[in-house]
mmCIF file of C-alpha atoms and ligand atoms in Angstrom:
data_model
loop_
_atom_site.group_PDB
_atom_site.id
_atom_site.type_symbol
_atom_site.label_atom_id
_atom_site.label_comp_id
_atom_site.label_asym_id
_atom_site.label_seq_id
_atom_site.Cartn_x
_atom_site.Cartn_y
_atom_site.Cartn_z
ATOM 1 C CA MET A 1299 33.756 71.337 98.284
ATOM 2 C CA SER A 1300 36.298 69.529 96.064
ATOM 3 C CA ARG A 1301 37.980 71.560 93.382
ATOM 4 C CA ILE A 1302 38.146 70.680 89.679
ATOM 5 C CA PHE A 1303 40.263 72.146 86.918
ATOM 6 C CA SER A 1304 39.922 71.544 83.209
ATOM 7 C CA GLY A 1305 41.245 73.275 80.131
ATOM 8 C CA ILE A 1306 40.215 73.546 76.516
ATOM 9 C CA GLN A 1307 42.177 74.698 73.483
ATOM 10 C CA PRO A 1308 40.992 77.960 71.881
ATOM 11 C CA SER A 1309 39.904 76.233 68.717
ATOM 12 C CA GLY A 1310 37.191 78.847 68.038
ATOM 13 C CA GLU A 1311 33.590 77.722 67.984
ATOM 14 C CA LEU A 1312 33.100 74.387 69.762
ATOM 15 C CA HIS A 1313 32.102 71.417 67.661
ATOM 16 C CA ILE A 1314 29.718 68.772 68.949
ATOM 17 C CA GLY A 1315 32.633 66.371 69.571
ATOM 18 C CA ASN A 1316 34.306 68.587 72.158
ATOM 19 C CA TYR A 1317 30.932 69.755 73.471
ATOM 20 C CA LEU A 1318 29.867 66.162 74.201
ATOM 21 C CA GLY A 1319 33.354 65.008 75.209
ATOM 22 C CA ALA A 1320 34.083 67.799 77.676
ATOM 23 C CA VAL A 1321 31.979 70.944 77.979
ATOM 24 C CA LYS A 1322 28.560 69.364 78.485
ATOM 25 C CA ASN A 1323 30.110 67.463 81.370
ATOM 26 C CA TRP A 1324 31.588 70.665 82.819
ATOM 27 C CA VAL A 1325 28.129 72.257 82.782
ATOM 28 C CA GLU A 1326 26.857 69.306 84.826
ATOM 29 C CA LEU A 1327 29.784 69.484 87.283
ATOM 30 C CA GLN A 1328 29.999 73.242 87.829
ATOM 31 C CA ARG A 1329 27.474 73.349 90.671
ATOM 32 C CA SER A 1330 28.836 70.313 92.523
ATOM 33 C CA TYR A 1331 32.505 71.361 92.563
ATOM 34 C CA GLU A 1332 34.521 74.529 92.932
ATOM 35 C CA SER A 1333 35.298 74.794 89.243
ATOM 36 C CA PHE A 1334 38.102 76.373 87.221
ATOM 37 C CA PHE A 1335 37.674 76.185 83.446
ATOM 38 C CA CYS A 1336 40.501 77.566 81.384
ATOM 39 C CA VAL A 1337 40.962 78.440 77.719
ATOM 40 C CA VAL A 1338 44.535 77.232 77.307
ATOM 41 C CA ASP A 1339 45.944 79.621 74.731
ATOM 42 C CA TYR A 1340 49.580 79.017 75.745
ATOM 43 C CA HIS A 1341 49.103 75.388 74.739
ATOM 44 C CA ALA A 1342 47.781 76.497 71.358
ATOM 45 C CA ILE A 1343 51.010 78.266 70.378
ATOM 46 C CA THR A 1344 53.100 75.074 70.400
ATOM 47 C CA VAL A 1345 52.082 74.536 66.759
ATOM 48 C CA PRO A 1346 52.220 77.105 63.919
ATOM 49 C CA TYR A 1347 49.354 79.645 64.070
ATOM 50 C CA ASP A 1348 48.230 83.102 62.992
ATOM 51 C CA PRO A 1349 48.066 85.723 65.836
ATOM 52 C CA ASP A 1350 44.853 87.435 64.641
ATOM 53 C CA ASP A 1351 43.235 84.076 64.160
ATOM 54 C CA LEU A 1352 44.208 83.004 67.683
ATOM 55 C CA ARG A 1353 42.650 86.174 69.133
ATOM 56 C CA THR A 1354 39.395 85.401 67.329
ATOM 57 C CA ARG A 1355 39.421 81.715 68.263
ATOM 58 C CA ARG A 1356 40.016 82.533 71.919
ATOM 59 C CA ARG A 1357 37.037 84.860 71.994
ATOM 60 C CA GLU A 1358 34.818 82.471 70.056
ATOM 61 C CA MET A 1359 35.665 79.728 72.513
ATOM 62 C CA LEU A 1360 34.536 81.931 75.396
ATOM 63 C CA VAL A 1361 31.287 82.629 73.518
ATOM 64 C CA SER A 1362 30.761 78.884 72.972
ATOM 65 C CA LEU A 1363 31.471 78.063 76.622
ATOM 66 C CA LEU A 1364 28.987 80.656 77.864
ATOM 67 C CA ALA A 1365 26.410 79.597 75.276
ATOM 68 C CA SER A 1366 26.822 75.955 76.335
ATOM 69 C CA GLY A 1367 25.751 76.839 79.850
ATOM 70 C CA LEU A 1368 28.922 77.510 81.820
ATOM 71 C CA ASP A 1369 27.847 80.001 84.426
ATOM 72 C CA PRO A 1370 30.404 82.605 85.549
ATOM 73 C CA SER A 1371 28.434 83.142 88.757
ATOM 74 C CA VAL A 1372 29.354 79.617 89.927
ATOM 75 C CA ALA A 1373 32.457 78.671 87.881
ATOM 76 C CA THR A 1374 35.713 80.520 87.245
ATOM 77 C CA ILE A 1375 36.076 80.842 83.477
ATOM 78 C CA PHE A 1376 39.342 82.356 82.327
ATOM 79 C CA VAL A 1377 42.115 82.511 79.748
ATOM 80 C CA GLN A 1378 45.464 80.931 80.622
ATOM 81 C CA SER A 1379 47.717 83.732 79.326
ATOM 82 C CA MET A 1380 45.901 86.257 81.567
ATOM 83 C CA VAL A 1381 47.289 84.452 84.628
ATOM 84 C CA PRO A 1382 51.110 84.566 84.371
ATOM 85 C CA GLU A 1383 51.570 82.113 87.253
ATOM 86 C CA HIS A 1384 50.880 79.265 84.790
ATOM 87 C CA THR A 1385 54.164 79.753 82.964
ATOM 88 C CA GLU A 1386 55.995 80.629 86.156
ATOM 89 C CA LEU A 1387 55.090 77.311 87.776
ATOM 90 C CA ALA A 1388 55.702 75.474 84.500
ATOM 91 C CA TRP A 1389 59.320 76.695 84.528
ATOM 92 C CA ILE A 1390 59.729 75.480 88.087
ATOM 93 C CA PHE A 1391 58.289 72.090 87.163
ATOM 94 C CA ASN A 1392 60.671 71.882 84.197
ATOM 95 C CA THR A 1393 63.459 71.659 86.741
ATOM 96 C CA VAL A 1394 62.054 68.473 88.330
ATOM 97 C CA THR A 1395 60.629 66.716 85.258
ATOM 98 C CA PRO A 1396 62.753 63.966 83.683
ATOM 99 C CA LEU A 1397 63.284 64.435 79.950
ATOM 100 C CA GLY A 1398 62.615 60.736 79.287
ATOM 101 C CA GLU A 1399 59.089 61.012 80.706
ATOM 102 C CA LEU A 1400 58.308 63.825 78.280
ATOM 103 C CA GLU A 1401 59.735 62.013 75.286
ATOM 104 C CA ARG A 1402 57.574 58.980 76.056
ATOM 105 C CA GLN A 1403 54.279 60.916 75.850
ATOM 106 C CA THR A 1404 52.178 59.539 73.019
ATOM 107 C CA GLN A 1405 50.763 62.927 72.035
ATOM 108 C CA PHE A 1406 54.280 64.370 71.751
ATOM 109 C CA LYS A 1407 55.437 61.510 69.519
ATOM 110 C CA ASP A 1408 52.332 61.881 67.408
ATOM 111 C CA LYS A 1409 52.555 65.683 66.961
ATOM 112 C CA ALA A 1410 56.352 65.745 66.620
ATOM 113 C CA SER A 1411 56.198 63.181 63.815
ATOM 114 C CA ARG A 1412 54.146 65.699 61.799
ATOM 115 C CA GLN A 1413 56.590 68.617 62.210
ATOM 116 C CA GLU A 1414 59.872 69.243 60.491
ATOM 117 C CA SER A 1415 61.339 71.341 63.290
ATOM 118 C CA ILE A 1416 60.102 70.432 66.759
ATOM 119 C CA PRO A 1417 59.753 73.358 69.199
ATOM 120 C CA ALA A 1418 60.733 72.606 72.807
ATOM 121 C CA GLY A 1419 57.277 73.854 73.825
ATOM 122 C CA LEU A 1420 55.723 70.814 72.193
ATOM 123 C CA LEU A 1421 57.849 68.530 74.355
ATOM 124 C CA ASN A 1422 57.173 70.577 77.507
ATOM 125 C CA TYR A 1423 53.444 70.853 76.889
ATOM 126 C CA PRO A 1424 52.588 68.331 79.660
ATOM 127 C CA VAL A 1425 54.718 70.322 82.125
ATOM 128 C CA LEU A 1426 52.573 73.392 81.477
ATOM 129 C CA GLN A 1427 49.546 71.154 81.808
ATOM 130 C CA ALA A 1428 50.793 69.982 85.209
ATOM 131 C CA ALA A 1429 51.255 73.629 86.214
ATOM 132 C CA ASP A 1430 47.701 74.458 85.048
ATOM 133 C CA ILE A 1431 46.233 71.815 87.324
ATOM 134 C CA LEU A 1432 48.539 72.026 90.332
ATOM 135 C CA LEU A 1433 48.460 75.826 90.479
ATOM 136 C CA TYR A 1434 44.846 75.490 91.648
ATOM 137 C CA ARG A 1435 45.687 72.437 93.769
ATOM 138 C CA ALA A 1436 42.763 70.738 92.055
ATOM 139 C CA ASP A 1437 41.502 67.471 93.520
ATOM 140 C CA LEU A 1438 39.926 66.240 90.321
ATOM 141 C CA VAL A 1439 40.467 66.737 86.623
ATOM 142 C CA PRO A 1440 37.651 65.843 84.228
ATOM 143 C CA VAL A 1441 39.457 64.129 81.363
ATOM 144 C CA GLY A 1442 38.800 61.801 78.488
ATOM 145 C CA GLU A 1443 40.704 58.508 78.151
ATOM 146 C CA ASP A 1444 43.245 60.148 75.822
ATOM 147 C CA GLN A 1445 44.358 62.600 78.519
ATOM 148 C CA VAL A 1446 45.001 60.051 81.249
ATOM 149 C CA GLN A 1447 48.708 59.709 80.368
ATOM 150 C CA HIS A 1448 49.237 63.452 80.714
ATOM 151 C CA LEU A 1449 47.451 63.469 84.041
ATOM 152 C CA GLU A 1450 49.665 60.642 85.270
ATOM 153 C CA LEU A 1451 52.658 62.822 84.409
ATOM 154 C CA SER A 1452 51.136 65.698 86.404
ATOM 155 C CA ARG A 1453 50.867 63.338 89.364
ATOM 156 C CA GLU A 1454 54.483 62.283 88.879
ATOM 157 C CA ILE A 1455 55.610 65.930 88.746
ATOM 158 C CA ALA A 1456 53.663 66.648 91.958
ATOM 159 C CA ARG A 1457 55.391 63.686 93.647
ATOM 160 C CA ARG A 1458 58.861 64.790 92.512
ATOM 161 C CA TRP A 1459 58.373 68.408 93.562
ATOM 162 C CA ASN A 1460 56.871 67.341 96.906
ATOM 163 C CA ALA A 1461 59.786 64.974 97.554
ATOM 164 C CA ARG A 1462 62.257 67.846 97.247
ATOM 165 C CA PHE A 1463 60.413 70.822 98.606
ATOM 166 C CA GLY A 1464 57.360 69.960 100.642
ATOM 167 C CA GLU A 1465 55.925 66.509 101.260
ATOM 168 C CA GLY A 1466 52.176 66.590 100.687
ATOM 169 C CA PHE A 1467 52.062 70.188 99.419
ATOM 170 C CA PHE A 1468 50.618 69.326 96.034
ATOM 171 C CA ALA A 1469 47.859 66.730 96.286
ATOM 172 C CA GLU A 1470 48.033 64.299 93.380
ATOM 173 C CA PRO A 1471 45.045 65.174 91.199
ATOM 174 C CA GLN A 1472 42.705 62.315 90.339
ATOM 175 C CA ALA A 1473 41.103 61.738 86.951
ATOM 176 C CA LYS A 1474 37.380 62.201 86.768
ATOM 177 C CA LEU A 1475 36.731 60.271 83.614
ATOM 178 C CA THR A 1476 34.242 61.908 81.305
ATOM 179 C CA PRO A 1477 31.433 59.457 80.510
ATOM 180 C CA SER A 1478 32.701 57.762 77.368
ATOM 181 C CA ARG A 1479 31.322 59.779 74.488
ATOM 182 C CA ARG A 1480 33.886 59.246 71.817
ATOM 183 C CA ILE A 1481 32.239 60.876 68.856
ATOM 184 C CA MET A 1482 33.716 59.924 65.518
ATOM 185 C CA GLY A 1483 33.823 62.313 62.604
ATOM 186 C CA LEU A 1484 30.866 62.185 60.233
ATOM 187 C CA ASP A 1485 33.155 60.390 57.790
ATOM 188 C CA GLY A 1486 33.115 57.544 60.344
ATOM 189 C CA ASN A 1487 36.867 57.108 60.172
ATOM 190 C CA ALA A 1488 38.404 59.284 62.845
ATOM 191 C CA LYS A 1489 37.768 61.257 65.971
ATOM 192 C CA MET A 1490 35.739 64.395 65.249
ATOM 193 C CA SER A 1491 38.316 67.124 64.772
ATOM 194 C CA LYS A 1492 38.523 70.480 63.033
ATOM 195 C CA SER A 1493 41.781 69.543 61.367
ATOM 196 C CA MET A 1494 40.082 66.502 59.797
ATOM 197 C CA GLY A 1495 37.214 68.645 58.455
ATOM 198 C CA ASN A 1496 34.628 66.176 59.750
ATOM 199 C CA THR A 1497 32.934 68.242 62.456
ATOM 200 C CA VAL A 1498 29.520 69.707 63.152
ATOM 201 C CA GLY A 1499 29.802 73.137 64.784
ATOM 202 C CA LEU A 1500 27.886 73.688 67.993
ATOM 203 C CA LEU A 1501 26.504 76.944 66.605
ATOM 204 C CA GLU A 1502 25.996 75.760 63.044
ATOM 205 C CA GLU A 1503 22.678 76.521 61.334
ATOM 206 C CA PRO A 1504 20.215 73.587 61.017
ATOM 207 C CA ALA A 1505 20.348 73.467 57.203
ATOM 208 C CA SER A 1506 24.098 73.131 57.290
ATOM 209 C CA ILE A 1507 23.926 70.438 60.003
ATOM 210 C CA TRP A 1508 21.494 68.399 57.917
ATOM 211 C CA ALA A 1509 23.700 68.784 54.842
ATOM 212 C CA LYS A 1510 26.476 67.083 56.842
ATOM 213 C CA LEU A 1511 24.327 64.547 58.660
ATOM 214 C CA ARG A 1512 22.475 63.289 55.599
ATOM 215 C CA PRO A 1513 25.526 61.698 53.922
ATOM 216 C CA ALA A 1514 27.208 60.663 57.219
ATOM 217 C CA VAL A 1515 28.708 57.168 57.251
ATOM 218 C CA THR A 1516 26.596 54.469 58.959
ATOM 219 C CA ASP A 1517 26.878 50.688 59.455
ATOM 220 C CA PRO A 1518 28.334 49.410 56.145
ATOM 221 C CA ALA A 1519 26.187 46.252 56.493
ATOM 222 C CA ARG A 1520 23.092 48.315 55.736
ATOM 223 C CA VAL A 1521 23.509 48.387 51.975
ATOM 224 C CA ARG A 1522 19.777 48.073 51.274
ATOM 225 C CA LYS A 1523 16.936 49.326 53.468
ATOM 226 C CA THR A 1524 16.010 45.682 54.117
ATOM 227 C CA ASP A 1525 19.477 44.785 55.478
ATOM 228 C CA PRO A 1526 19.514 44.662 59.295
ATOM 229 C CA GLY A 1527 22.269 46.638 61.022
ATOM 230 C CA THR A 1528 24.270 46.740 64.241
ATOM 231 C CA PRO A 1529 23.726 50.108 65.921
ATOM 232 C CA GLU A 1530 26.854 49.822 68.108
ATOM 233 C CA VAL A 1531 29.127 50.102 65.053
ATOM 234 C CA CYS A 1532 27.340 53.198 63.760
ATOM 235 C CA ASN A 1533 28.338 56.733 64.682
ATOM 236 C CA VAL A 1534 24.777 57.965 64.101
ATOM 237 C CA TYR A 1535 23.646 55.613 66.874
ATOM 238 C CA HIS A 1536 26.304 57.045 69.224
ATOM 239 C CA LEU A 1537 25.075 60.530 68.381
ATOM 240 C CA HIS A 1538 21.536 59.377 69.242
ATOM 241 C CA ARG A 1539 22.857 58.208 72.615
ATOM 242 C CA ALA A 1540 24.245 61.693 73.177
ATOM 243 C CA PHE A 1541 21.281 63.716 71.923
ATOM 244 C CA SER A 1542 18.119 61.587 71.960
ATOM 245 C CA PRO A 1543 15.962 60.574 74.945
ATOM 246 C CA PRO A 1544 16.392 56.943 76.193
ATOM 247 C CA ASP A 1545 13.106 55.715 74.654
ATOM 248 C CA VAL A 1546 14.203 57.022 71.247
ATOM 249 C CA VAL A 1547 17.601 55.322 71.619
ATOM 250 C CA LYS A 1548 15.801 52.021 72.319
ATOM 251 C CA HIS A 1549 13.590 52.577 69.282
ATOM 252 C CA VAL A 1550 16.681 53.254 67.126
ATOM 253 C CA GLU A 1551 18.239 49.976 68.287
ATOM 254 C CA THR A 1552 15.133 47.995 67.419
ATOM 255 C CA GLN A 1553 14.527 49.671 64.076
ATOM 256 C CA CYS A 1554 18.151 49.227 63.060
ATOM 257 C CA ARG A 1555 18.448 45.554 64.047
ATOM 258 C CA THR A 1556 15.159 44.641 62.370
ATOM 259 C CA ALA A 1557 15.637 46.844 59.304
ATOM 260 C CA GLY A 1558 12.430 48.570 60.436
ATOM 261 C CA TRP A 1559 13.599 51.815 58.872
ATOM 262 C CA GLY A 1560 16.282 53.186 56.620
ATOM 263 C CA CYS A 1561 19.291 55.185 57.731
ATOM 264 C CA ILE A 1562 17.775 58.429 56.424
ATOM 265 C CA ASP A 1563 14.715 57.913 58.674
ATOM 266 C CA CYS A 1564 17.098 57.348 61.563
ATOM 267 C CA LYS A 1565 19.103 60.468 60.745
ATOM 268 C CA LYS A 1566 15.938 62.597 60.504
ATOM 269 C CA VAL A 1567 15.024 61.665 64.076
ATOM 270 C CA LEU A 1568 18.572 62.401 65.199
ATOM 271 C CA PHE A 1569 18.477 65.757 63.420
ATOM 272 C CA GLU A 1570 15.324 66.736 65.355
ATOM 273 C CA ASN A 1571 16.946 65.883 68.666
ATOM 274 C CA VAL A 1572 20.227 67.607 67.806
ATOM 275 C CA ASN A 1573 18.218 70.708 66.950
ATOM 276 C CA ALA A 1574 16.255 70.518 70.190
ATOM 277 C CA GLU A 1575 19.517 70.689 72.141
ATOM 278 C CA LEU A 1576 21.429 73.141 69.964
ATOM 279 C CA THR A 1577 18.690 75.716 69.244
ATOM 280 C CA PRO A 1578 18.782 77.253 72.762
ATOM 281 C CA ILE A 1579 22.610 77.172 72.672
ATOM 282 C CA ARG A 1580 22.603 79.111 69.382
ATOM 283 C CA ALA A 1581 20.159 81.613 70.885
ATOM 284 C CA ARG A 1582 22.404 82.120 73.925
ATOM 285 C CA ALA A 1583 25.437 82.580 71.668
ATOM 286 C CA ALA A 1584 23.577 85.335 69.778
ATOM 287 C CA GLU A 1585 22.790 87.054 73.092
ATOM 288 C CA VAL A 1586 26.429 86.835 74.217
ATOM 289 C CA ARG A 1587 27.713 88.150 70.873
ATOM 290 C CA ALA A 1588 25.310 91.085 71.104
ATOM 291 C CA ARG A 1589 27.045 92.093 74.352
ATOM 292 C CA PRO A 1590 30.782 91.943 73.619
ATOM 293 C CA GLU A 1591 31.564 93.629 76.929
ATOM 294 C CA LEU A 1592 30.144 90.565 78.696
ATOM 295 C CA VAL A 1593 32.883 88.310 77.309
ATOM 296 C CA ASP A 1594 35.571 90.779 78.449
ATOM 297 C CA GLU A 1595 33.954 91.023 81.861
ATOM 298 C CA VAL A 1596 33.775 87.222 82.296
ATOM 299 C CA ALA A 1597 37.400 86.789 81.202
ATOM 300 C CA GLY A 1598 38.572 89.674 83.435
ATOM 301 C CA ASP A 1599 36.680 88.519 86.534
ATOM 302 C CA GLY A 1600 37.723 84.912 85.904
ATOM 303 C CA ALA A 1601 41.382 85.873 85.607
ATOM 304 C CA ALA A 1602 41.186 87.914 88.837
ATOM 305 C CA THR A 1603 39.680 84.987 90.771
ATOM 306 C CA ALA A 1604 42.138 82.526 89.244
ATOM 307 C CA GLN A 1605 45.053 84.791 90.029
ATOM 308 C CA ARG A 1606 44.095 85.047 93.699
ATOM 309 C CA VAL A 1607 44.351 81.260 94.023
ATOM 310 C CA ALA A 1608 47.376 80.931 91.734
ATOM 311 C CA GLY A 1609 49.203 83.755 93.519
ATOM 312 C CA ALA A 1610 48.717 82.106 96.913
ATOM 313 C CA THR A 1611 50.123 78.817 95.557
ATOM 314 C CA MET A 1612 53.141 80.560 94.030
ATOM 315 C CA ARG A 1613 53.944 82.416 97.234
ATOM 316 C CA GLU A 1614 54.187 79.115 99.101
ATOM 317 C CA VAL A 1615 56.079 77.405 96.271
ATOM 318 C CA LYS A 1616 58.675 80.176 96.159
ATOM 319 C CA GLU A 1617 58.989 80.200 99.931
ATOM 320 C CA ARG A 1618 59.696 76.477 100.000
ATOM 321 C CA MET A 1619 62.180 76.699 97.124
ATOM 322 C CA GLY A 1620 64.239 79.539 98.558
ATOM 323 C CA LEU A 1621 62.963 81.927 95.897
ATOM 324 C CA ALA A 1622 61.293 84.267 98.358
HETATM 325 S S1 LIG B 2049 19.545 52.656 61.123
HETATM 326 FE FE1 LIG B 2049 20.518 54.292 62.287
HETATM 327 S S2 LIG B 2049 21.825 53.256 63.757
HETATM 328 FE FE2 LIG B 2049 21.320 51.771 62.160
HETATM 329 S S3 LIG B 2049 23.003 51.898 60.687
HETATM 330 FE FE3 LIG B 2049 21.380 53.261 59.973
HETATM 331 S S4 LIG B 2049 21.899 55.250 60.811
HETATM 332 FE FE4 LIG B 2049 23.057 53.717 61.938
#
């Protein structure tokens, strides 16, 4: 069985953007692949943060992952900082990674431009990411388009390390592109992101979801109810594609193009389908929260399984590098 690895930042409760863009896909993949899903808290400390807040966000992310349907009986779900081999291998990879490659990374340039003092960890972030993946010698990495550049760097790091210490030891991981579900923020202007304040939480109550959905930006051509629209330019349509059954999506297309209904009618139907998917997830989250020991158990068991694999990789890496 091929092995997959994927990580997610401990941003607290998932929002529907990262649920649709990553986690829903993981739930579908977990039974077809040997799966390692990691809450990457070491990545989260490359920008300013509050320690108590991080602890809470890490736990809330585990709750969201379990509520979304990740099953610890088939997938290894763990927290990065509980497996020290991640940083150990990252240091080793730092010694074979060219500085220029790191400086060229778009995400580094983007994040660094927003900080007065740039920590080295922000630059070396993709090296840790390479260690995350290669530690488990993963064959495939489910990623969105925006992560492909980082994955290419992981492949480059694998090649460079292999060339010096063990041809073919690290297989170059391949991207398993997540079906394109780029969900914009409800303001219609940017990717859905907590920092932009334009998200819908996965565990949010229905009344609060509707309060956000009702005023959400749609096709600007639909000024009056009688103006026909173009569903493809509307984020509400893309949310329908993610949450509504195919016959409803077809109906939305027709109604929009023919001005058969207004945007509020369209949003009401979307709201029903969002609720149909999120209600059981909210219920599962309540069950998980009622048993706090379950989260600790999942994280502990996941870390133990991950460490068995990571430890075996590190033993061979050190052997080949003259460190053991
Ligand atoms: S009818 Fe629906 S798909 Fe068309 S613009 Fe309005 S909200 Fe968007």
